[in-house]
Tab-separated table of C-alpha atoms in Angstrom:
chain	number	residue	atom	x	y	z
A	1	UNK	CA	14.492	5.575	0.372
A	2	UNK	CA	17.511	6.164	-1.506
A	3	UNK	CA	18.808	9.602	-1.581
A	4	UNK	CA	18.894	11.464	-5.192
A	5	UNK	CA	21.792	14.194	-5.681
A	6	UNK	CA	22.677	16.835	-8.311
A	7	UNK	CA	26.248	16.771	-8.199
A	8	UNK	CA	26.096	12.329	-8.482
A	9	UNK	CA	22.946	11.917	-10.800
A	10	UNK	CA	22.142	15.135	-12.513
A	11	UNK	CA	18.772	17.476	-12.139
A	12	UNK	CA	16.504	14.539	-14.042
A	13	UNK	CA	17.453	11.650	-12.358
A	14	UNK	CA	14.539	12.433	-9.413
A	15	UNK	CA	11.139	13.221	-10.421
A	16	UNK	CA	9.646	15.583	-13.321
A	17	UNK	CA	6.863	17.096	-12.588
A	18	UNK	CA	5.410	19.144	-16.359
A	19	UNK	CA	2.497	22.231	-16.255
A	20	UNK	CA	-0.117	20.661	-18.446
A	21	UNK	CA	-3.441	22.379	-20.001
A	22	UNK	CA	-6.022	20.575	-17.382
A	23	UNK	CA	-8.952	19.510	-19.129
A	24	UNK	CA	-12.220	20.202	-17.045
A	25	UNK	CA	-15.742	20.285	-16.499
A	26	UNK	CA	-17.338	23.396	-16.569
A	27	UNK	CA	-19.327	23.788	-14.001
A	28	UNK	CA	-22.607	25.593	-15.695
A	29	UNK	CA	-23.113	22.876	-18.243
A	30	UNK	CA	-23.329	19.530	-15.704
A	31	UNK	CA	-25.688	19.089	-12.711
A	32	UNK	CA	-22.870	19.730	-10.107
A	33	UNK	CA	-19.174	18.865	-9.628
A	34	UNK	CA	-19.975	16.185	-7.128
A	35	UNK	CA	-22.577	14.237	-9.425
A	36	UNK	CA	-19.783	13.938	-12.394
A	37	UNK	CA	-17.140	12.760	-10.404
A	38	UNK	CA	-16.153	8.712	-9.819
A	39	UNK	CA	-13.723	6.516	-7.751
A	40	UNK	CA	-11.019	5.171	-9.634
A	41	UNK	CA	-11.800	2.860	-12.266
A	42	UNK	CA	-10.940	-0.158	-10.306
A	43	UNK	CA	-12.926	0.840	-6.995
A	44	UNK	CA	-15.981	1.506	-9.185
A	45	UNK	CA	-17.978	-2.009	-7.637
A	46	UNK	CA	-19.770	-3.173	-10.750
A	47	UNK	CA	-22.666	-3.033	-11.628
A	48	UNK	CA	-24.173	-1.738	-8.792
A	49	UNK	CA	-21.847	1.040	-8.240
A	50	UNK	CA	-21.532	1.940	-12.286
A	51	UNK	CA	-25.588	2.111	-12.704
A	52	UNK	CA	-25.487	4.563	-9.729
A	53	UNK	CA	-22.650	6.884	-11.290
A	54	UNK	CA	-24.359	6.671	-14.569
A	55	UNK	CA	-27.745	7.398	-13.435
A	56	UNK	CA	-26.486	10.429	-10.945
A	57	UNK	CA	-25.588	12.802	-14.104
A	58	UNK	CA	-25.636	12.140	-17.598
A	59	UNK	CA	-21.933	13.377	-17.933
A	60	UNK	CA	-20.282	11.460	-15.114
A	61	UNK	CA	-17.023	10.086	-15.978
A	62	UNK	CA	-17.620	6.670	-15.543
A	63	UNK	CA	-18.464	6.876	-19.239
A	64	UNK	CA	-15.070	7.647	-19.762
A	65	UNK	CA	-13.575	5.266	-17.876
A	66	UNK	CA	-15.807	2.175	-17.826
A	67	UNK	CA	-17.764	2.372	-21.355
A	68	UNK	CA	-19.821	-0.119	-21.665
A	69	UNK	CA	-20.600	-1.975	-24.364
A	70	UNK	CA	-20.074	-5.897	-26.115
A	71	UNK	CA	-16.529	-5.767	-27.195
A	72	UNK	CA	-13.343	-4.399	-25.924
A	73	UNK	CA	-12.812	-1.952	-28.912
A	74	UNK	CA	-16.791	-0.863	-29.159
A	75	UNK	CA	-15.923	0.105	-25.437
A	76	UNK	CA	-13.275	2.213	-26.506
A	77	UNK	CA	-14.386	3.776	-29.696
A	78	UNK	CA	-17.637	4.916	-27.702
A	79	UNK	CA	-15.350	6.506	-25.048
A	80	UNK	CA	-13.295	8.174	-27.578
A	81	UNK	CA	-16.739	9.287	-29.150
A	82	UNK	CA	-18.213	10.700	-25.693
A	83	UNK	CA	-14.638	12.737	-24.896
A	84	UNK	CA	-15.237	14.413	-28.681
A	85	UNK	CA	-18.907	14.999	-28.322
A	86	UNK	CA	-18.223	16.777	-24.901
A	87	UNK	CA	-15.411	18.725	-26.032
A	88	UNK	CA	-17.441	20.021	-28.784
A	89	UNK	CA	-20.404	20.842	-26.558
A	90	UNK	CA	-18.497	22.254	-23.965
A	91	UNK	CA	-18.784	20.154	-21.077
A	92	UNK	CA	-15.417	20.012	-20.935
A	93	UNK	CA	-12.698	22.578	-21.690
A	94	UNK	CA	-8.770	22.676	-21.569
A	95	UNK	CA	-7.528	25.669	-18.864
A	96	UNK	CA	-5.942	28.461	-21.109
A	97	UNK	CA	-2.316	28.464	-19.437
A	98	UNK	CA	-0.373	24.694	-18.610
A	99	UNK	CA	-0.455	24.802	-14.917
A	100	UNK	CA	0.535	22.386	-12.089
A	101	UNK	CA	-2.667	21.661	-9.726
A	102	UNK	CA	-2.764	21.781	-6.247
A	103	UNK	CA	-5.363	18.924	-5.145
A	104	UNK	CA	-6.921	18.646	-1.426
A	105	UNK	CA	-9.067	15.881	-0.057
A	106	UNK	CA	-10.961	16.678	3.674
A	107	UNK	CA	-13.327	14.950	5.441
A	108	UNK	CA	-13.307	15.411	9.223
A	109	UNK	CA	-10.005	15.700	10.886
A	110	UNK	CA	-8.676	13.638	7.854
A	111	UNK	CA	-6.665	16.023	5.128
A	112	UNK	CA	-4.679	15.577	2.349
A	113	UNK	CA	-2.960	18.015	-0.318
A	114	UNK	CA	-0.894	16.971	-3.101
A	115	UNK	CA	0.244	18.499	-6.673
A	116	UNK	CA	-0.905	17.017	-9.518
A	117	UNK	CA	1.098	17.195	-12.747
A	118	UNK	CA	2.332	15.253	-15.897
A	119	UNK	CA	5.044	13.309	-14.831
A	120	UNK	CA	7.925	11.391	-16.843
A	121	UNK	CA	7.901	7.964	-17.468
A	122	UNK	CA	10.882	5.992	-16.080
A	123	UNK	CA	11.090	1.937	-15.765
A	124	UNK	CA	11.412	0.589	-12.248
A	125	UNK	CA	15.330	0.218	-13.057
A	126	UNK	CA	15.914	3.949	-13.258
A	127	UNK	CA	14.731	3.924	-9.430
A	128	UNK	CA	13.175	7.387	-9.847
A	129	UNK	CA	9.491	6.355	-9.246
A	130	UNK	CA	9.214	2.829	-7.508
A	131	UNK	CA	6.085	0.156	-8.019
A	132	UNK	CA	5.752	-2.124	-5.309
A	133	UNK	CA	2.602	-4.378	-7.010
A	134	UNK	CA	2.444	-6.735	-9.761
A	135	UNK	CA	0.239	-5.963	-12.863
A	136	UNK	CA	-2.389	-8.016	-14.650
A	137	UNK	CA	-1.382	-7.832	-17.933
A	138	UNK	CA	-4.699	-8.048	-19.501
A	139	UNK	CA	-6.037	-5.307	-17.307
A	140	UNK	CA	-2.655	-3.168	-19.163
A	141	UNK	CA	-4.474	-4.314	-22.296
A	142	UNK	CA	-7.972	-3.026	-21.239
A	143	UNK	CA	-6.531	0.734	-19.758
A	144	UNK	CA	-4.170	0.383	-23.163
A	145	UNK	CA	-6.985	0.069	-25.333
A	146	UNK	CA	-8.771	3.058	-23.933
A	147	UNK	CA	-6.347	5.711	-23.465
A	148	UNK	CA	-5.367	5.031	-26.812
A	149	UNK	CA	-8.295	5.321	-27.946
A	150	UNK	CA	-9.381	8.610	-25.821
A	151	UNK	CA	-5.567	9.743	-26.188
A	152	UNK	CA	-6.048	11.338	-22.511
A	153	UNK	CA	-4.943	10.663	-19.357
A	154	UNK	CA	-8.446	10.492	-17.594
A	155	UNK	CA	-7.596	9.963	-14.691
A	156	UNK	CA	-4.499	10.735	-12.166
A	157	UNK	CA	-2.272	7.830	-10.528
A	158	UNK	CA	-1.753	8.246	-6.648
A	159	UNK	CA	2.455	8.256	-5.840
A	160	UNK	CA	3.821	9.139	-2.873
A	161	UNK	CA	7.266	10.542	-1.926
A	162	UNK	CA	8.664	11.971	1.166
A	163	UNK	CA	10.599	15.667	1.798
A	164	UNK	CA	12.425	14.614	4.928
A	165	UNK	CA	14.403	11.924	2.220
A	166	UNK	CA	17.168	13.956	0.970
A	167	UNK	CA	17.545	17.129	-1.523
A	168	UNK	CA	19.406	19.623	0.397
A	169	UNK	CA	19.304	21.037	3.228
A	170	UNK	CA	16.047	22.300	4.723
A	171	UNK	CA	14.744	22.496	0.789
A	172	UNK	CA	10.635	21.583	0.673
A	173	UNK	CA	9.690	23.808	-2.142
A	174	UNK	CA	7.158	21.806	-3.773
A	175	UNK	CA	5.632	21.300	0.298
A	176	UNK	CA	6.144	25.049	0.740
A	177	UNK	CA	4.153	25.906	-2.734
A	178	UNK	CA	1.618	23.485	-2.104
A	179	UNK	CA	0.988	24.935	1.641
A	180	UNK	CA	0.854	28.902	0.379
A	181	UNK	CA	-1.472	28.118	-2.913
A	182	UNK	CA	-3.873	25.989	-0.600
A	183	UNK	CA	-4.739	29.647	1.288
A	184	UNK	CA	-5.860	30.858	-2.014
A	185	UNK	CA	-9.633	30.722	-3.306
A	186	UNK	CA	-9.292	27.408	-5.298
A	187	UNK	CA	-10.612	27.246	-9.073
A	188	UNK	CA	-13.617	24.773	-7.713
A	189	UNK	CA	-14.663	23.017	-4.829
A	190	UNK	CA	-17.369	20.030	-4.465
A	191	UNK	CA	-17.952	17.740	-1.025
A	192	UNK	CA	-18.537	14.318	-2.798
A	193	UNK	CA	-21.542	11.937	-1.487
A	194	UNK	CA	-18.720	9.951	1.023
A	195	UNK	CA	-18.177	12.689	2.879
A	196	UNK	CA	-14.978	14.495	1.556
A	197	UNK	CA	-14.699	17.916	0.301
A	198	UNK	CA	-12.098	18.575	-2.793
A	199	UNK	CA	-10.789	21.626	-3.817
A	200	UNK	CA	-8.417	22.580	-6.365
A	201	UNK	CA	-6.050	25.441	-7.549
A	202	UNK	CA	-3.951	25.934	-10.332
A	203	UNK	CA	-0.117	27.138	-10.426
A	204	UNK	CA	0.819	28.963	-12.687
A	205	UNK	CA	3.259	31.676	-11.131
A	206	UNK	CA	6.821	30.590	-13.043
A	207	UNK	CA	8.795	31.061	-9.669
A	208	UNK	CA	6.572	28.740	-7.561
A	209	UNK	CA	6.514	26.629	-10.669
A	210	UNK	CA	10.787	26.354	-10.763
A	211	UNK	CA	10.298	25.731	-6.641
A	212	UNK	CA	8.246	22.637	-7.244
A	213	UNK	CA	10.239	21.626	-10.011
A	214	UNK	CA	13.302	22.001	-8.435
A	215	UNK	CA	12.832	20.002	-4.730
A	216	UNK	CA	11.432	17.119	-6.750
A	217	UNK	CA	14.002	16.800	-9.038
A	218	UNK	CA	15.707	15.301	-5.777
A	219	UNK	CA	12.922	12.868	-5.135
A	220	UNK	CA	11.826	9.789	-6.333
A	221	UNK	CA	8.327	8.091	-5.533
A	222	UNK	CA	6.746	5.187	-4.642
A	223	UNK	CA	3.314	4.245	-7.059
A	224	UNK	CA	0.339	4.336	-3.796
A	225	UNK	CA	-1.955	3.256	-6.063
A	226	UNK	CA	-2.152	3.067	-9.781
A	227	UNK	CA	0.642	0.580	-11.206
A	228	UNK	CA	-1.747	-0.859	-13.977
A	229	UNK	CA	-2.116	2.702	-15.150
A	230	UNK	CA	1.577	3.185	-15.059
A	231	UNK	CA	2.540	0.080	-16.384
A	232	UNK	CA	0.082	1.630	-19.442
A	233	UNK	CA	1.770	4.514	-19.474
A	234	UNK	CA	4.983	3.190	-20.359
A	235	UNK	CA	3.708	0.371	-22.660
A	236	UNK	CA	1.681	3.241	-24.752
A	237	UNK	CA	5.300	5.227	-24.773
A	238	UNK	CA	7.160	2.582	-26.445
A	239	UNK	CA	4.258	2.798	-29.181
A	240	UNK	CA	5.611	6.323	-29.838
A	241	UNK	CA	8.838	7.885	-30.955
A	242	UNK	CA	9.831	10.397	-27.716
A	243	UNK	CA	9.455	12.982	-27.769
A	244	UNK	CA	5.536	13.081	-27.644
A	245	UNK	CA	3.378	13.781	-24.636
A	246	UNK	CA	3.030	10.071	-24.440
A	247	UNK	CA	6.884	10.326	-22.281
A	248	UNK	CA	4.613	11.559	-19.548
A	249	UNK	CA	1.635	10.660	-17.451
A	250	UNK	CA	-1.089	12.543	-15.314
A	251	UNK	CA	0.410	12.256	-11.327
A	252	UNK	CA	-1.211	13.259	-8.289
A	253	UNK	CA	2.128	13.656	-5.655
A	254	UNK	CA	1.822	13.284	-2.107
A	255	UNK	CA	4.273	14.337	0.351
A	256	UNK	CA	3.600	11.101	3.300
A	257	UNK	CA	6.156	13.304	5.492
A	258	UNK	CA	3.240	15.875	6.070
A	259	UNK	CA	0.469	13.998	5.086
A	260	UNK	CA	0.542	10.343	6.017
A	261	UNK	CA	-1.776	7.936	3.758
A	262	UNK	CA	-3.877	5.246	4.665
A	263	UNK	CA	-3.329	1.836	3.977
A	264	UNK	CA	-6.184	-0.933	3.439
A	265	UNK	CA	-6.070	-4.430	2.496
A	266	UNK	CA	-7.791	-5.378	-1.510
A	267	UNK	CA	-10.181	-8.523	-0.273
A	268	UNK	CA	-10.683	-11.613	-3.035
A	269	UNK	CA	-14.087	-12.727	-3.620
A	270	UNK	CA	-13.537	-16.374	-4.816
A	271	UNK	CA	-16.860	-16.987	-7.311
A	272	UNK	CA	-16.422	-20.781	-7.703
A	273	UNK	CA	-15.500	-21.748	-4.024
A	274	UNK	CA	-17.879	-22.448	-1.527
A	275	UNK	CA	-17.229	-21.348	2.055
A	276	UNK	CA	-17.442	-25.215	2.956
A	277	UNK	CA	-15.174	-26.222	0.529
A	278	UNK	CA	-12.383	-24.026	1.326
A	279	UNK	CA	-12.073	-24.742	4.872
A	280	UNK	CA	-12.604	-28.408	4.302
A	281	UNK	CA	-9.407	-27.869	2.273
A	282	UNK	CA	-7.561	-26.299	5.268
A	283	UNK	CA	-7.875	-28.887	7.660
A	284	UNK	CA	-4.612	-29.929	8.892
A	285	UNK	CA	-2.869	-27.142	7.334
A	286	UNK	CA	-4.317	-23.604	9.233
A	287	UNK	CA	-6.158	-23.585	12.170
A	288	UNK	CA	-9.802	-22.216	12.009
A	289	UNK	CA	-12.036	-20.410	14.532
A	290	UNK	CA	-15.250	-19.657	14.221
A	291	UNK	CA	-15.746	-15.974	15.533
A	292	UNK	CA	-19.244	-14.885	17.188
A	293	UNK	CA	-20.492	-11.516	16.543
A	294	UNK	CA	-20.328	-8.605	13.602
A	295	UNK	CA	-18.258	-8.009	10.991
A	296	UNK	CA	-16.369	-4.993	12.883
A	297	UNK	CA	-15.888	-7.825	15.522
A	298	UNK	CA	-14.164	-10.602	13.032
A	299	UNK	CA	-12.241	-7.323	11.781
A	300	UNK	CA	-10.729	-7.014	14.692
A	301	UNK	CA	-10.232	-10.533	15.440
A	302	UNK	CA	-8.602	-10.499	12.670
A	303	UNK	CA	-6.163	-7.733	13.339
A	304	UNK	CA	-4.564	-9.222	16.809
A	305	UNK	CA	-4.049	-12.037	15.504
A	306	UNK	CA	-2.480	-10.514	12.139
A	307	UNK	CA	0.217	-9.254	15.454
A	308	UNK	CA	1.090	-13.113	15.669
A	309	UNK	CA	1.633	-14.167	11.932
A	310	UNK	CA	-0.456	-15.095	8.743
A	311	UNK	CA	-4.232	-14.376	9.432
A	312	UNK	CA	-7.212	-14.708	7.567
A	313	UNK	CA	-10.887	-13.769	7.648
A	314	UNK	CA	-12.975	-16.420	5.323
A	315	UNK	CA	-17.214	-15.617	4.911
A	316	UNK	CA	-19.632	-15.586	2.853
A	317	UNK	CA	-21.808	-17.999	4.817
A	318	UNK	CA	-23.206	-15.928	7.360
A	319	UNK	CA	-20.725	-16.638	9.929
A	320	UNK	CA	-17.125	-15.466	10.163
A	321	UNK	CA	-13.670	-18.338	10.266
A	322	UNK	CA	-10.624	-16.910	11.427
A	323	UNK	CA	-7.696	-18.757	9.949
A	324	UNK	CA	-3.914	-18.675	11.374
A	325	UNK	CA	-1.107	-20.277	12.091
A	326	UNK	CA	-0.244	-22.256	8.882
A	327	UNK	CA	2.072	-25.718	9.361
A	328	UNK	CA	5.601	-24.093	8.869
A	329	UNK	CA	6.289	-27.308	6.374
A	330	UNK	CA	3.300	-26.178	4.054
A	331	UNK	CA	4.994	-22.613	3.881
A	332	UNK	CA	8.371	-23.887	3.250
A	333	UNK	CA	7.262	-25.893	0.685
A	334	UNK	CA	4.867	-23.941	-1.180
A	335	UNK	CA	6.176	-20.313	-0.838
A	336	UNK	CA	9.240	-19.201	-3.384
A	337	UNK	CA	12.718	-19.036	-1.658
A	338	UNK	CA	14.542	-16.310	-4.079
A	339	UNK	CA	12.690	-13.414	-2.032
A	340	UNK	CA	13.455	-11.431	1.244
A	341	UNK	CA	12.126	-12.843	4.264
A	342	UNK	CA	9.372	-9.956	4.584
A	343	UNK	CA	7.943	-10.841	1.169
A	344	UNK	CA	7.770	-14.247	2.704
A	345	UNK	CA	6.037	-13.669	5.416
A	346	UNK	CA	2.856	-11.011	3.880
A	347	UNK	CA	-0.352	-12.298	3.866
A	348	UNK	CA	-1.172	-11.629	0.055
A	349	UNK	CA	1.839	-14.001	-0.445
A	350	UNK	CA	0.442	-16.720	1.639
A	351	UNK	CA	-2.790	-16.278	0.273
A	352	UNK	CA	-1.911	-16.712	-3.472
A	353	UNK	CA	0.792	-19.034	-3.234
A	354	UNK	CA	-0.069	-21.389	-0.292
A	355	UNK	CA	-3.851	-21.308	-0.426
A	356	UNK	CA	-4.865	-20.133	-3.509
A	357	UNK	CA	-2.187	-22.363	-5.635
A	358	UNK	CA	-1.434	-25.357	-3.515
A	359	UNK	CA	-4.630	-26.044	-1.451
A	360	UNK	CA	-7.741	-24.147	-3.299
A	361	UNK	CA	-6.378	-24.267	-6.969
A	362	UNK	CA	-8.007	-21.296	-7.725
A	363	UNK	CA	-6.650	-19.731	-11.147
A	364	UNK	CA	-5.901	-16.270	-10.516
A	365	UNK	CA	-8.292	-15.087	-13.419
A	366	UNK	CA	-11.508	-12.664	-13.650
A	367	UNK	CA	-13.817	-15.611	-14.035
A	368	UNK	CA	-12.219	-16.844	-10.367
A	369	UNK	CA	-11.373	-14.027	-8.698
A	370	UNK	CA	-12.480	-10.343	-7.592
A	371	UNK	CA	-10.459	-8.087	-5.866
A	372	UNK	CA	-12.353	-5.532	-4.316
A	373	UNK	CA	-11.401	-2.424	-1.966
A	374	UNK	CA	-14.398	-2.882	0.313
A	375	UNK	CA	-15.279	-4.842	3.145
A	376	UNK	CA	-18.581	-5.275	3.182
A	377	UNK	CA	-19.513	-5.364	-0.912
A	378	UNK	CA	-16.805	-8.470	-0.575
A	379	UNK	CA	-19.561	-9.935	1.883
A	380	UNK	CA	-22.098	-9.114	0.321
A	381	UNK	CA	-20.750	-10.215	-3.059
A	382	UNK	CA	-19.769	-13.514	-1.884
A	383	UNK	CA	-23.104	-14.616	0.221
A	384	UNK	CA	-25.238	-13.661	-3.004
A	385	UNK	CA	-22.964	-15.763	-5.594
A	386	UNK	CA	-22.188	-18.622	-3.170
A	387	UNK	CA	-18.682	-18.067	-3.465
A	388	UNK	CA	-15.683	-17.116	-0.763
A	389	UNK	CA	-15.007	-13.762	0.681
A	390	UNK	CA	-11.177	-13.477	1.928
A	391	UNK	CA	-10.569	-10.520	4.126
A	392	UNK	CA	-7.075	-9.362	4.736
A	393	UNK	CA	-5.713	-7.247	7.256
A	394	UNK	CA	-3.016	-4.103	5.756
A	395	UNK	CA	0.459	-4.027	5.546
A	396	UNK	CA	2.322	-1.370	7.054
A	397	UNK	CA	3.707	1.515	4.921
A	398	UNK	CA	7.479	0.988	5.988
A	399	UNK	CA	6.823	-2.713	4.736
A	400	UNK	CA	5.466	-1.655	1.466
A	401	UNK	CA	7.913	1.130	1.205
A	402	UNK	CA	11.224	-1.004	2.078
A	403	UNK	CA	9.826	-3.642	-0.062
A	404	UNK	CA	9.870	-1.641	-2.984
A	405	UNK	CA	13.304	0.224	-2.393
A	406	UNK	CA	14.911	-3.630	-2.860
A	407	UNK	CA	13.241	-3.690	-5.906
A	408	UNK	CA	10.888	-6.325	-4.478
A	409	UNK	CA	7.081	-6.499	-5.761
A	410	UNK	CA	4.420	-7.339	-3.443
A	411	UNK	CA	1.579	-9.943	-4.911
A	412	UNK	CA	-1.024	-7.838	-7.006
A	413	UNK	CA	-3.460	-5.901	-5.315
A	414	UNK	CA	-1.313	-6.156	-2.047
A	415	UNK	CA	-2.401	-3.135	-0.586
A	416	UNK	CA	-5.148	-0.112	-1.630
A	417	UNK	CA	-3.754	3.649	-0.523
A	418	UNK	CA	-6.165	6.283	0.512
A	419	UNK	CA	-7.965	8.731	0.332
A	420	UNK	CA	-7.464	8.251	-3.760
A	421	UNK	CA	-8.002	11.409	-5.415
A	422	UNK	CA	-11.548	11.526	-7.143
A	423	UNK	CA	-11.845	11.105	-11.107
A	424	UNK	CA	-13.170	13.803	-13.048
A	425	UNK	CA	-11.559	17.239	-11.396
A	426	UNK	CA	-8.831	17.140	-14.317
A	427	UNK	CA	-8.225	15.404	-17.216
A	428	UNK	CA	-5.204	15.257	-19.391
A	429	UNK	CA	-5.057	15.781	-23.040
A	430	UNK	CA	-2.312	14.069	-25.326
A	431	UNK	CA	-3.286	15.827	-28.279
């Protein structure tokens, strides 16, 4: 990762981490912490997983953040109706002093801490905060639509950066302040129904505020998971003349030198391909093994031979068909040349240009395709609609990461970054 210095770049050419007034539930007037609380909009697996957030408190914030109703702007309009109501009846409240939030995820020996703030926008070309995924554009449209409509920030982006990349000399402030607060009674703590326990503290202290500010005014950050929301972000700031609070966006910032992420592959669920179909279409092209056994089993089938080269895992007909090693001549011809050898060579790349384009012709569209974070809902998913589940194996970080420092974007939904920090602990207000 590219070093950022004062003396060549000035103080704002890393990251800018803002105190903001965190908007949040208050405890007395919902069930529990835990029952308002939701994945990520785009983990949510619909419907199942939306009826069960729904049903397990009237105030979750899935009714933020996946309205539902017919159209696109009712959807929005009855968001932007339920953040009023709420406000007015108290479920939710704005802290009295802007504060930066320390944010910790723990289940088991796993742990994770982070800060989460407002963060300025910058485009990929000022190199400050890095994507390393393509966007949908109509899923910009969608988020667009709503946080316009809400004008909040509901809920925080996942970036990582990394204090062992430059700054000077033995400087980890924002590590240091994030470390000392987390030995502090936090303002709330909840152990969600997966397992993990979150807690949460506010800074507010001006000198451990200037610390934080100042080490990551060195760094810049790679987007872990999020870049629809960001690419949002900065499409909803060129709809406003800076400065507004629309030059920022809610952040939660993870330091991978002390607290490594995992990395997990997004599956497809192809809704219009039969299993028997798609490997009819590979024959002569991949080779294809059928693998005996469980889905753990084909997982890990899957991951030797992801050691070798290309791999994928195709079900959704009650058994499990490794594929691998694709004819080098169906590669050369179907993958572009104008990209580094490593962006050649990913899976996800493979997948969309190779199998998806040139031997499925499967449009990359909603009515097509799901992407979907877990393993067995992808199954599951594609044995009840008849359709294909493709299972990938993850990329490295240092591929991801190196990727993105050439300026390089992975295929969409190329990766999925964890533990992602639960929606609902804090909100951000633009008004």
């Amino acid at each position: 990762m590219t070093t950022l210095g004062t003396e060549e770049h000035g103080m704002h050419d890393g990251l800018r981490l803002m105190p903001f007034h965190g908007l949040r539930y208050v405890p007395e007037r919902v069930g529990s912490l835990a029952a308002v609380t939701s994945p990520p909009y785009d983990v949510v697996v619909r419907p199942d997983g939306l009826h069960h957030l729904e049903s397990a408190d009237p105030h979750n914030i899935v009714r933020l953040i996946l309205p539902q109703a017919d159209t696109p702007s009712a959807r929005n309009e009855q968001a932007a109706r339920t953040l009023h109501d709420w406000l007015a009846e108290g479920i939710l409240s704005a802290d009295p002093e802007p504060a930066l939030y320390v944010y910790e995820q723990r289940r088991g020996d796993m742990l994770q801490r982070g800060v989460i703030g407002a963060l300025a926008l910058s485009t990929a070309d000022a190199g400050i905060v890095l994507p390393h995924e393509d966007v949908m554009p109509h899923v910009v449209t969608d988020r667009a639509g709503l946080m316009r409509a809400t004008s909040a920030n509901l809920e925080p982006l996942l970036l990582t950066y990394r204090s062992d990349d430059g700054g000077p000399t033995g400087e980890t402030g924002a590590a240091d302040v994030v470390e000392a607060t987390a030995e502090r009674p936090p303002l709330l703590s909840t152990t969600t129904e997966d397992g993990f326990c979150h807690r949460l503290w506010a800074i507010t202290d001006p000198a451990e505020l200037a610390a934080v500010t100042a080490d990551l005014g060195h760094r810049q950050a790679l987007i872990a998971d999020g870049h629809h929301r960001w690419a949002t972000y900065l499409r909803l700031q060129e709809e406003h003349l800076s400065p507004t609070p629309w030059d920022f966006g809610l952040v939660l910032l993870v330091d991978t030198a002390r607290y490594p992420l995992q990395v997990r592959a997004i599956h497809r669920m192809l809704r219009r391909l039969p299993v028997a179909d798609a490997l009819a279409a590979l024959e002569g092209s991949f080779r294809v093994r059928r693998i005996e056994g469980t889905l753990d089993e084909a997982l890990t089938a899957l991951g030797a031979a992801s050691e070798a080269g290309n791999a994928f895992l195709l079900t959704g007909d009650g058994g499990f068909h490794l594929v691998t090693d694709p004819d080098p001549e169906l590669i050369d011809r179907t993958v572009r040349h104008d990209r580094p050898e490593a962006w050649r060579r990913l899976d996800a790349t493979v997948l969309h240009a190779t199998l998806l384009d040139a031997l499925w012709q499967v449009p990359d569209s909603a009515e097509h395709i799901m992407y979907i974070h877990d393993t067995e809902a992808t199954v599951d998913m594609a044995e009840r609609n008849g359709g294909t589940a493709v299972l990938l194996h993850p990329v490295r970080e240092d591929v991801v990461r190196e990727l993105a420092r050439q300026g390089v974007t992975m295929p969409r939904k190329s990766t999925s970054f964890g533990p992602k920090p639960a929606t609902g602990l804090v909100l951000r207000s633009l008004n």
